[in-house]
Short mmCIF file of C-alpha atoms in Angstrom, two decimals:
data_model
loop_
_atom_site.label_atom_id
_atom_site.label_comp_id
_atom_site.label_asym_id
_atom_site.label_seq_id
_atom_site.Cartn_x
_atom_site.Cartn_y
_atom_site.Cartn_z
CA UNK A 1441 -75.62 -154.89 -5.64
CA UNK A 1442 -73.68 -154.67 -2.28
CA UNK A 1443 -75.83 -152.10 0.15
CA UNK A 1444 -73.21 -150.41 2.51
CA UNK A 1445 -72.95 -151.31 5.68
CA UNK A 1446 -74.31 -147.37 7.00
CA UNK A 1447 -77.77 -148.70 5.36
CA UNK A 1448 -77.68 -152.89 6.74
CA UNK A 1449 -77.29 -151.64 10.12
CA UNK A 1450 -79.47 -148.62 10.06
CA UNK A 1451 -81.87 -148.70 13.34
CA UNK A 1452 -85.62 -149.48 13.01
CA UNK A 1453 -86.21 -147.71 16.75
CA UNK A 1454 -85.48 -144.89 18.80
CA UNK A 1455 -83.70 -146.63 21.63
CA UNK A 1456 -80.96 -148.12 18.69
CA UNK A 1457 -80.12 -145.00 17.29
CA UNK A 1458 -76.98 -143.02 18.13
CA UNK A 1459 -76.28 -140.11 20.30
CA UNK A 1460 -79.21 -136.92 20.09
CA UNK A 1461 -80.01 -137.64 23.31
CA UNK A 1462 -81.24 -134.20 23.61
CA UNK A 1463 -83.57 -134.79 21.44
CA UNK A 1464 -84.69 -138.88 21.49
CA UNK A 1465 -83.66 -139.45 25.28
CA UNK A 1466 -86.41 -140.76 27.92
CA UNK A 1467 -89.28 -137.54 28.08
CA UNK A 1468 -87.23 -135.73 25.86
CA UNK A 1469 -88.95 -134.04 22.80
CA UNK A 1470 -89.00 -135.81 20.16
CA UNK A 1471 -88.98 -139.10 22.53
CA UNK A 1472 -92.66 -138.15 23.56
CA UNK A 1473 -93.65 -137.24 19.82
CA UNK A 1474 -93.47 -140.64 19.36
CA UNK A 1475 -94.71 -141.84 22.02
CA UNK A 1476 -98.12 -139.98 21.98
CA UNK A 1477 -98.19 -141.20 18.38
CA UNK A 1478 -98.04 -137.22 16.86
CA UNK A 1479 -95.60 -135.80 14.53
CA UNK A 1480 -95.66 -132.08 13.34
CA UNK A 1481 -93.37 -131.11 10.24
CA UNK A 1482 -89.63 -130.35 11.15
CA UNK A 1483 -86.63 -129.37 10.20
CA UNK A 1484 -83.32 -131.81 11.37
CA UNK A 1485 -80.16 -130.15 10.83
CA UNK A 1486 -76.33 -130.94 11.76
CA UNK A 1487 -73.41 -131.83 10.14
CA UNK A 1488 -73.07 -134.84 7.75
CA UNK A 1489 -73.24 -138.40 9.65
CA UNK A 1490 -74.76 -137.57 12.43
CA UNK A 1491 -77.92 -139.60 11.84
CA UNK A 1492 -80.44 -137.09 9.89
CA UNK A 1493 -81.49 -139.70 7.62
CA UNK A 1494 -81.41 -142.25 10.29
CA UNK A 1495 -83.55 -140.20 12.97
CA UNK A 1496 -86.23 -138.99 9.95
CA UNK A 1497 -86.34 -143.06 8.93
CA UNK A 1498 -86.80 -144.03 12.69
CA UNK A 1499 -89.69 -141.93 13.21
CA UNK A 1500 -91.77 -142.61 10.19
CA UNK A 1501 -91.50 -146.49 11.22
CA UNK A 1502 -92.16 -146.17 14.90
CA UNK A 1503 -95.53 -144.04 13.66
CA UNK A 1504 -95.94 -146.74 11.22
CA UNK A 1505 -96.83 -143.81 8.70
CA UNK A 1506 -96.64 -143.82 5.29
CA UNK A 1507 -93.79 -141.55 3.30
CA UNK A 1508 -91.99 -140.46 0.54
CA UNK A 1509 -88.44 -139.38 0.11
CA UNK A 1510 -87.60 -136.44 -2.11
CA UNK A 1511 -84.45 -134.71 -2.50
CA UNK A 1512 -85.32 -131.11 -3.43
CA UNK A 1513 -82.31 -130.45 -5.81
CA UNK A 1514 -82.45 -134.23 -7.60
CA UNK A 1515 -86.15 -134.21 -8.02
CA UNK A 1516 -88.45 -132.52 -10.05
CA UNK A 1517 -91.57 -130.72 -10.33
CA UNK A 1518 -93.21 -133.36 -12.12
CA UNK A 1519 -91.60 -135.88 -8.84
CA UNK A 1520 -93.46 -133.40 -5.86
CA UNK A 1521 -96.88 -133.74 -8.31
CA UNK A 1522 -97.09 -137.17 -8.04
CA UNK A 1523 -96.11 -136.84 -3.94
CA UNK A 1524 -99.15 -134.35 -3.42
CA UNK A 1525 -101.74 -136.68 -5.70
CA UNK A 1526 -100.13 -139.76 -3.44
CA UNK A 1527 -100.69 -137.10 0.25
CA UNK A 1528 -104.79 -136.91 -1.37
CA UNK A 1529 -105.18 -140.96 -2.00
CA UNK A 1530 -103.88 -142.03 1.24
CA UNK A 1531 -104.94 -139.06 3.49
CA UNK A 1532 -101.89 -137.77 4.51
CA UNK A 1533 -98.33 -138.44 4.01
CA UNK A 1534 -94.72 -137.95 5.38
CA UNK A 1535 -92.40 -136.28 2.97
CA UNK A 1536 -89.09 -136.81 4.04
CA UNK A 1537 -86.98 -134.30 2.17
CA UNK A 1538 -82.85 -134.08 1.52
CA UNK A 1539 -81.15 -130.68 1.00
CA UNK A 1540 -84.09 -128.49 1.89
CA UNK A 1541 -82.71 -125.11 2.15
CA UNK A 1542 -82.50 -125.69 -2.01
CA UNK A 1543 -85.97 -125.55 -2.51
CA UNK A 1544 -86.54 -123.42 -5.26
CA UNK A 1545 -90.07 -121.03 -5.30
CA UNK A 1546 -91.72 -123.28 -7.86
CA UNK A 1547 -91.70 -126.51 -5.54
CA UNK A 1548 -92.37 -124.41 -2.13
CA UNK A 1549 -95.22 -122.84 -3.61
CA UNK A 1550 -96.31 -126.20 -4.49
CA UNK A 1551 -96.11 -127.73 -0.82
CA UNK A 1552 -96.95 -124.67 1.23
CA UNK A 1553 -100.86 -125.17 0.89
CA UNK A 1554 -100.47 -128.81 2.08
CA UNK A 1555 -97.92 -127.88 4.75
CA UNK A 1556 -100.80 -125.88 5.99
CA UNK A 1557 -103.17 -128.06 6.20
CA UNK A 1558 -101.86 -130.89 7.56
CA UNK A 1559 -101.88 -133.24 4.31
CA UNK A 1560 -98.81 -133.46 4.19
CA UNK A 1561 -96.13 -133.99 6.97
CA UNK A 1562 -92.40 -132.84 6.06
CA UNK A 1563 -89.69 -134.10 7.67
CA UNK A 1564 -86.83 -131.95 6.00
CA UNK A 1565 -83.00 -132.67 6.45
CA UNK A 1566 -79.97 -130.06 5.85
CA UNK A 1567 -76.50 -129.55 6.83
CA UNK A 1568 -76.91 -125.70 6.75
CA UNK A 1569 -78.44 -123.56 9.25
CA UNK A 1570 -81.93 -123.03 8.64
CA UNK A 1571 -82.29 -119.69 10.15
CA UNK A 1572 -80.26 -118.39 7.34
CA UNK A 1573 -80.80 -120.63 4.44
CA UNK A 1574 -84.13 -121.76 4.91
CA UNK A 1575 -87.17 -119.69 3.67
CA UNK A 1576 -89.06 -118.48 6.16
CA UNK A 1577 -92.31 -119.55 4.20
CA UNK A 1578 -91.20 -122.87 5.06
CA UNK A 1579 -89.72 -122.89 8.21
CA UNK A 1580 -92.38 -120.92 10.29
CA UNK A 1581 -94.47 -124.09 9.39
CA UNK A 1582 -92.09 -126.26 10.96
CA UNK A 1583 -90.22 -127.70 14.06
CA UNK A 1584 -86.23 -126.85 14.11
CA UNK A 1585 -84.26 -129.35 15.92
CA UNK A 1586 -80.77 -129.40 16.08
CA UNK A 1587 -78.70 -132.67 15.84
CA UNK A 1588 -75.15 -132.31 17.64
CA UNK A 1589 -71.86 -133.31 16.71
CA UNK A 1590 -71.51 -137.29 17.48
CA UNK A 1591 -68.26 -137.89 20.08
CA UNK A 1592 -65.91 -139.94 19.88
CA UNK A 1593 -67.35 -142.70 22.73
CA UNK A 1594 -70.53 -142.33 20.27
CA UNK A 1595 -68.63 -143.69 17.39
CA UNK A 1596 -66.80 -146.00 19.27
CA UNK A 1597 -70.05 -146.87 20.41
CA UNK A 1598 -71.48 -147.55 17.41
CA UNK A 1599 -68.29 -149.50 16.11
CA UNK A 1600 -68.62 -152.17 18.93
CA UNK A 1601 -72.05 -152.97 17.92
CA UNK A 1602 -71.19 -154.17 14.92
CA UNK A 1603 -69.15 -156.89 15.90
CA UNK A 1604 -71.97 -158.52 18.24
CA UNK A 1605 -73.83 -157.83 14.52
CA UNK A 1606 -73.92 -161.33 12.13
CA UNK A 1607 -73.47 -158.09 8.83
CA UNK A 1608 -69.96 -158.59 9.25
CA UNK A 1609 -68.96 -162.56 9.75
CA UNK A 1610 -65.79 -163.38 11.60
CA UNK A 1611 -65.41 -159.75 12.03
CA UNK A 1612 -62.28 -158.81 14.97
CA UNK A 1613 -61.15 -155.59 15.69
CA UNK A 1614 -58.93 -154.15 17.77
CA UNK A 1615 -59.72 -151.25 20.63
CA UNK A 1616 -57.09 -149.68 19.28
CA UNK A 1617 -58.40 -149.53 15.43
CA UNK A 1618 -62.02 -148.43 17.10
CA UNK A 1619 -60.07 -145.61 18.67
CA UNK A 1620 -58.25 -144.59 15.67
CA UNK A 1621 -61.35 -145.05 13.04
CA UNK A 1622 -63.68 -143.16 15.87
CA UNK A 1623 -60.44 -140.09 16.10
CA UNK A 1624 -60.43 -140.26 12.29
CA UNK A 1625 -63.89 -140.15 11.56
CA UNK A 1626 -64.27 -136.63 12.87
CA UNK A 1627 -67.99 -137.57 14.17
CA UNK A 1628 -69.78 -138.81 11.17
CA UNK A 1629 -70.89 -142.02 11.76
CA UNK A 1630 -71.66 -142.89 7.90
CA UNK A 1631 -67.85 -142.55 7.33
CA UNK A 1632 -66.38 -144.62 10.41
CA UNK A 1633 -69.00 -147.68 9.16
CA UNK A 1634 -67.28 -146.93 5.52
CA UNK A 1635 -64.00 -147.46 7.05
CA UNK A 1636 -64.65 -150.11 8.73
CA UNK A 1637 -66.22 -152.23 6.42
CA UNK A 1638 -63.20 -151.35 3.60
CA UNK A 1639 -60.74 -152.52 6.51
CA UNK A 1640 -62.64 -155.67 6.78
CA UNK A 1641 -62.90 -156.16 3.44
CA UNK A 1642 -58.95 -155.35 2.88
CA UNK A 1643 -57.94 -158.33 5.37
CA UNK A 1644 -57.73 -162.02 4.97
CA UNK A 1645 -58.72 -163.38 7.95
CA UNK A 1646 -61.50 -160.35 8.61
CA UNK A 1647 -59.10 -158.96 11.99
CA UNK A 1648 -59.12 -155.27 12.31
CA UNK A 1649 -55.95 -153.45 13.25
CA UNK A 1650 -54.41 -149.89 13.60
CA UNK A 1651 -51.82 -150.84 11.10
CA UNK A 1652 -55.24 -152.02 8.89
CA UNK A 1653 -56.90 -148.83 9.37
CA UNK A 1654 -54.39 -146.85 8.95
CA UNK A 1655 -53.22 -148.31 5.54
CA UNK A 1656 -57.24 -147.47 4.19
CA UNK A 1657 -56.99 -144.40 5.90
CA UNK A 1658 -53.79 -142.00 6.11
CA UNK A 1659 -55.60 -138.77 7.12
CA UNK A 1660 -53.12 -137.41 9.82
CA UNK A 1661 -54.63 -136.93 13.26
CA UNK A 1662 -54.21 -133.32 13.52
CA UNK A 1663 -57.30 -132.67 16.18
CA UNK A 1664 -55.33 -134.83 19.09
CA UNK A 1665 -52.29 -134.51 20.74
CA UNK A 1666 -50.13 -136.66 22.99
CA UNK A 1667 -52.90 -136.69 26.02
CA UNK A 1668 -55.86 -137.04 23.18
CA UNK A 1669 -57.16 -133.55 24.51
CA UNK A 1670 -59.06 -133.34 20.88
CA UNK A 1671 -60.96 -131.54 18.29
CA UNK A 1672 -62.08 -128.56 20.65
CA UNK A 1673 -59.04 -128.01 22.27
CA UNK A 1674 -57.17 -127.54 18.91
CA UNK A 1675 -60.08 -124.78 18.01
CA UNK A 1676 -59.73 -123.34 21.81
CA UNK A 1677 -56.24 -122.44 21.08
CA UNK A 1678 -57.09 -121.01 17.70
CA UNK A 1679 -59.32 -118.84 19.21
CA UNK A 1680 -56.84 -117.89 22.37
CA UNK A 1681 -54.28 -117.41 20.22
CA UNK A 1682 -55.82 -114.56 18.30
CA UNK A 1683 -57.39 -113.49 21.22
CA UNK A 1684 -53.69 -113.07 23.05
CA UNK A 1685 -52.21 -111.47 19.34
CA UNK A 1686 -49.64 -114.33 19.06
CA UNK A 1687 -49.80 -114.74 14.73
CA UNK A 1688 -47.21 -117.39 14.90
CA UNK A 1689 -49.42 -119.89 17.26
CA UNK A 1690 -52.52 -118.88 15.05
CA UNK A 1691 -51.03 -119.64 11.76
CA UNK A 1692 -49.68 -122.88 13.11
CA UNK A 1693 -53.36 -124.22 14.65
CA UNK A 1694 -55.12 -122.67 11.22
CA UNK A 1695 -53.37 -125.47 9.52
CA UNK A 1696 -54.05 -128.46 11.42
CA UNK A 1697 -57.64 -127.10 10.96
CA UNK A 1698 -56.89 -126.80 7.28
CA UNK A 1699 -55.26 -130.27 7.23
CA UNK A 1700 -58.39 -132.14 8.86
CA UNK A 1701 -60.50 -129.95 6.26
CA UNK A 1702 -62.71 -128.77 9.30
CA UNK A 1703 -63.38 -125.27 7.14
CA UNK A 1704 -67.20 -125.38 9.00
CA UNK A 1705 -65.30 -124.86 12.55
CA UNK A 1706 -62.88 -122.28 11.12
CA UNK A 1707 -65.56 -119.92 9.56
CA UNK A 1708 -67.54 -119.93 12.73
CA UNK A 1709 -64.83 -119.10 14.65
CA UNK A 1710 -63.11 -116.60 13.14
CA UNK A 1711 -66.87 -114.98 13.11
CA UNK A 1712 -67.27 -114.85 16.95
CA UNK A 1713 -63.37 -113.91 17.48
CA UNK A 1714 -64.26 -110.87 14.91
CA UNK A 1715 -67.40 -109.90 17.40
CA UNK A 1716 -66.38 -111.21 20.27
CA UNK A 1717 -62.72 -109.89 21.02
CA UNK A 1718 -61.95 -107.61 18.32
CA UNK A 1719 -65.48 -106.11 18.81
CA UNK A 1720 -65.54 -102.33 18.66
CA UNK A 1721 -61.67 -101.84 18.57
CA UNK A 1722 -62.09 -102.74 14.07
CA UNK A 1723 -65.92 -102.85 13.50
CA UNK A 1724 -64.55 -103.17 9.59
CA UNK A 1725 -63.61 -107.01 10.85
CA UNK A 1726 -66.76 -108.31 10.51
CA UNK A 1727 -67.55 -107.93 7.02
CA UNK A 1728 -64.24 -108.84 6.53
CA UNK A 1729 -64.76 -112.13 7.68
CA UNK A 1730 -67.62 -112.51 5.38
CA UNK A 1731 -66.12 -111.98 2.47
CA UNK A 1732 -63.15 -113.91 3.65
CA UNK A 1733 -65.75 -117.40 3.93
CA UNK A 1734 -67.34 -116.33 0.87
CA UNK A 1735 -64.24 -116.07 -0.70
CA UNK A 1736 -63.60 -119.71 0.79
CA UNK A 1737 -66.24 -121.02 -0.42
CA UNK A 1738 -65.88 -120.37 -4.17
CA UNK A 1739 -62.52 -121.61 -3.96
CA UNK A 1740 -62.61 -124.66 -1.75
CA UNK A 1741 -59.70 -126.30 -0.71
CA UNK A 1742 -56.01 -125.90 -1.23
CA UNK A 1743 -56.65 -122.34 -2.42
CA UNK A 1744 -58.86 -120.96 0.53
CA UNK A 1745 -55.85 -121.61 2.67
CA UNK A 1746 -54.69 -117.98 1.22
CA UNK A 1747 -57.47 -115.97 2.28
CA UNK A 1748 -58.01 -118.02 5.48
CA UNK A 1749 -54.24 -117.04 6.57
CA UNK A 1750 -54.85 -113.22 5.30
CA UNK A 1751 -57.93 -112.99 7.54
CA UNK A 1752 -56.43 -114.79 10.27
CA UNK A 1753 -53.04 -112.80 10.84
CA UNK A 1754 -55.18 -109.63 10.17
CA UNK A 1755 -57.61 -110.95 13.45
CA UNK A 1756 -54.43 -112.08 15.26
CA UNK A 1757 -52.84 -108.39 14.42
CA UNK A 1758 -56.16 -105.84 15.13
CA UNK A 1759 -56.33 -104.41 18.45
CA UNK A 1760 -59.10 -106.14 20.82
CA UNK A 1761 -61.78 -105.04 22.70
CA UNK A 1762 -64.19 -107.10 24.41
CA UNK A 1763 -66.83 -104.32 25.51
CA UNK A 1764 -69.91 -104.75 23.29
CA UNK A 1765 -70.46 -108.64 25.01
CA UNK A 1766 -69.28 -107.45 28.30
CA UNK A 1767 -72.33 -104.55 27.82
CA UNK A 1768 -75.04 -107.35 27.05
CA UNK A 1769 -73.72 -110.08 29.39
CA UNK A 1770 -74.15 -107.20 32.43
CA UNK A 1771 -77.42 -106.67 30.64
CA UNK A 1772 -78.73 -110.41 30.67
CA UNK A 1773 -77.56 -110.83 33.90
CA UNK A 1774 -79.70 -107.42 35.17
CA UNK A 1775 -82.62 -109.51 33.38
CA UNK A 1776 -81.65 -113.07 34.88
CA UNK A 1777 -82.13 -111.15 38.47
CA UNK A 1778 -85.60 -109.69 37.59
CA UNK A 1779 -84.20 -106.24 37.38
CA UNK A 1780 -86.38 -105.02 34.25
CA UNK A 1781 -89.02 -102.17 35.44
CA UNK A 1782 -91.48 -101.00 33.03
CA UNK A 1783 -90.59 -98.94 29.96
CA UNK A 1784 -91.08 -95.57 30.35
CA UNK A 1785 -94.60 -94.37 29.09
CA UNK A 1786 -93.21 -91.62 27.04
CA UNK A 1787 -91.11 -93.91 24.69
CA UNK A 1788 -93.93 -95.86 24.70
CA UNK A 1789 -95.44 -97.10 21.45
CA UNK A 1790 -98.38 -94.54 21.06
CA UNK A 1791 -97.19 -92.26 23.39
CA UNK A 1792 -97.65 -88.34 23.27
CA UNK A 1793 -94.67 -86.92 25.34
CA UNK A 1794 -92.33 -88.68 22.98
CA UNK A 1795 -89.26 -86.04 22.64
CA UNK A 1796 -87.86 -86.61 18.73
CA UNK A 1797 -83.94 -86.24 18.85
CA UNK A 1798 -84.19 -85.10 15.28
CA UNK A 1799 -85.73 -82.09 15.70
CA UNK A 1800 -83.35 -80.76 18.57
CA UNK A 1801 -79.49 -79.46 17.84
CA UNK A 1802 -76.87 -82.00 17.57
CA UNK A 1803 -80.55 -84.98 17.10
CA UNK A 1804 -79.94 -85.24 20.87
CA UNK A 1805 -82.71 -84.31 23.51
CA UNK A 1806 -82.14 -85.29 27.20
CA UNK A 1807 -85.10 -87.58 28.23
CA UNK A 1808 -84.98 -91.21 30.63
CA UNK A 1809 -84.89 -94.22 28.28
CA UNK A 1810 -84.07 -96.93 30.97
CA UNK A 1811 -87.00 -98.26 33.50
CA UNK A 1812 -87.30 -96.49 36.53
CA UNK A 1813 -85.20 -99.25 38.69
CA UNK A 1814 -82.33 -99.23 36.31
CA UNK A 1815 -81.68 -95.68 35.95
CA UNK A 1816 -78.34 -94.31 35.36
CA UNK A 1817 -77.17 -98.04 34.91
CA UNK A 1818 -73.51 -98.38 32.86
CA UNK A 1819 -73.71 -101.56 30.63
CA UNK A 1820 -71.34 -100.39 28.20
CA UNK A 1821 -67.96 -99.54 29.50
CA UNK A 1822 -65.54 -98.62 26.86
CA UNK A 1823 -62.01 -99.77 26.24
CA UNK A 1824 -58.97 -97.75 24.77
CA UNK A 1825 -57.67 -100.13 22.59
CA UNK A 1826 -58.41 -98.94 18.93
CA UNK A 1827 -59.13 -94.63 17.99
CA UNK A 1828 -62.25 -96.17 16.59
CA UNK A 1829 -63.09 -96.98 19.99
CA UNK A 1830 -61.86 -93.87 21.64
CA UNK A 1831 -64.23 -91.42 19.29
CA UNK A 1832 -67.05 -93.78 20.82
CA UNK A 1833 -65.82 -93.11 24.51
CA UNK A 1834 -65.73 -89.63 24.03
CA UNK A 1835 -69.43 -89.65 22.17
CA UNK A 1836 -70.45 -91.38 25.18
CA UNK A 1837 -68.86 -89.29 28.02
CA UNK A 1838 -70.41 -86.53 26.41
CA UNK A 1839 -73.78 -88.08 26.11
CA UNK A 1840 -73.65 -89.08 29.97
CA UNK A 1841 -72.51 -85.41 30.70
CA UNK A 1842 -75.71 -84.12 29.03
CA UNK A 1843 -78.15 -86.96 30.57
CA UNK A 1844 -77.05 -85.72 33.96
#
């Protein structure tokens, strides 16, 4: 059985392993972890190919501790039994666990006693956000680290290394093909090595091309254009071209989205266009945009194109307003100055002179709710884009009126 190249040139130490330097660089966290020979249960999560597997794998060998893999959809009750009798005989034990925001109740309930005390060490791996899919049960007992998005000189990286490597013999291959299989492989690493090793495989005298590559893979290069400005500019002008209510330009970078199947980068961006500059103007966005991924997500690909280009020409179309993160940026900014102040004693917790809005006409009662040193501050400053938006400003003027 042939083991693909991703697994024959997986590193065995920290300094081999790809990009994360935020996170495996010289005094950085997980860096000194491993140097002071201590590991506390984590969570790694990031996108596919960016070296999960890898950096949980790296760790457990550089500790030289002993460990188990478990996937916690593939493997049984009966499977995390035998782990916990295996934690007892040796003393301890790494779990390192796949898919862990699909641990069901029975298998958490299972692990949470030896979570907390220390018999077992879990090292769990997921491409979803763990703030939202995670149980809390399980993640207040562990680390959360964030692995970013690999770039393209990390790939390219990567590819070069192989061909100092004996795993691929007589291997040659062009800068150009490195360029093309690191623009192609949209920053996972496990499928630029699975490109590569196809190419080589595909040749007879083992010399890498573009022509090579590009006969294994067709996927059109929709992230770069002439000038190779990439993946982020393409999403920039998504977002600028809802932002500036031009539908046509929208539409037209939705699809090269849709055609490099980035649906991750769409969904998060069409959530912080619907908070960020619709806002206030169509609170009703938001939700919108919910059920719009949701819908996405049941239908995968070609079909969510449909609701993707609804909710998009909607976003493009709704009036904007930018207020509610101009009112918290002013805010943060008050805070990153020191200008904070106590909070007033009688909106204090167990305070007595505490004046309950709903028992006064209209649930309104003047009384100070800012610290003394901020008083009368503005943070939010309304905008007349939307009549939803315009009932607030008139709420508000009135409100001020009465304060003063």
């Amino acid at each position: 059985m042939h083991e693909p190249l991703a697994i024959q040139v997986r590193p065995h130490q920290l300094k081999d392993v790809i990009g994360q330097e935020h996170l495996i660089g010289k005094n950085k966290v997980i860096y000194n972890l491993v140097k002071n020979k201590r590991l506390f249960s984590m969570i790694l999560y990031g996108k596919p190919g960016i070296g999960k597997t890898t950096l949980a794998n790296v760790i457990v060998e550089e500790l030289g501790l002993k460990c188990r893999f478990l996937n916690a959809v593939i493997n049984n009750k009966k499977d995390f039994d035998i782990v916990v009798e295996e934690a007892k005989m040796y003393h301890g034990l790494v779990v390192i666990m796949d898919e862990i925001h699909r641990l069901n109740k029975d298998k958490q309930d299972l692990l949470l006693p030896y979570l907390e005390n220390g018999l077992i060490t879990l090292i769990g791996m997921t491409t979803s956000n763990p703030y939202h899919k995670i149980n809390p049960a399980i993640r207040s007992r562990c680390q959360i680290f964030e692995l970013k998005e690999l770039t393209k000189e990390d790939i390219s990286k990567a590819l070069k290394k192989i061909e100092k490597k004996e795993v691929l013999p007589k291997l040659k291959i062009d800068k150009q093909a490195i360029d093309f299989i690191s623009t192609v492989s949209s920053g996972d690493l496990r499928s630029a090595y699975n490109i590569l090793e196809i190419s080589y495989y595909s040749t007879s005298d083992f010399h890498i091309t573009i022509d090579v590559v590009k006969s294994i893979n067709s996927k059109p290069v929709f992230f770069h254009d002439k000038n190779e400005d990439g993946h982020y500019d393409v999403l920039s002008a998504f977002q600028k071209s809802i932002r500036g209510s031009d539908v046509n330009a929208a539409i037209h970078y939705l699809a090269r989205l849709i055609k490099a199947e980035d649906l991750d980068s769409i969904y998060r961006r069409m959530t912080v266009i619907a908070y960020e500059d619709i806002g206030l103007a169509n609170p009703s966005v938001g939700p919108k945009v919910d059920a719009c991924i949701n819908a996405c997500e049941r239908l995968g690909l070609p079909e969510a194109r449909i609701p993707l280009a609804d909710m998009v020409i909607e976003l493009a179309l709704s009036p904007k307003s930018n207020s509610g993160v101009s009112a918290i940026d002013s805010a943060l900014a008050d805070l990153d100055k020191g200008s904070t102040g106590n909070v007033p004693n009688h909106i204090k917790t167990n305070s007595f002179d505490y004046k309950y809005p709903h028992s006064y006409p209209n649930a309104f009662v003047k009384q100070q709710y800012l610290p003394d040193n901020l008083k009368g501050r503005k943070y939010y400053l309304p905008k007349e884009t939307s009549k939803y938006e315009q009932a607030l400003k008139k709420v508000n003027d009135k409100i001020d009126k009465l304060q003063n």
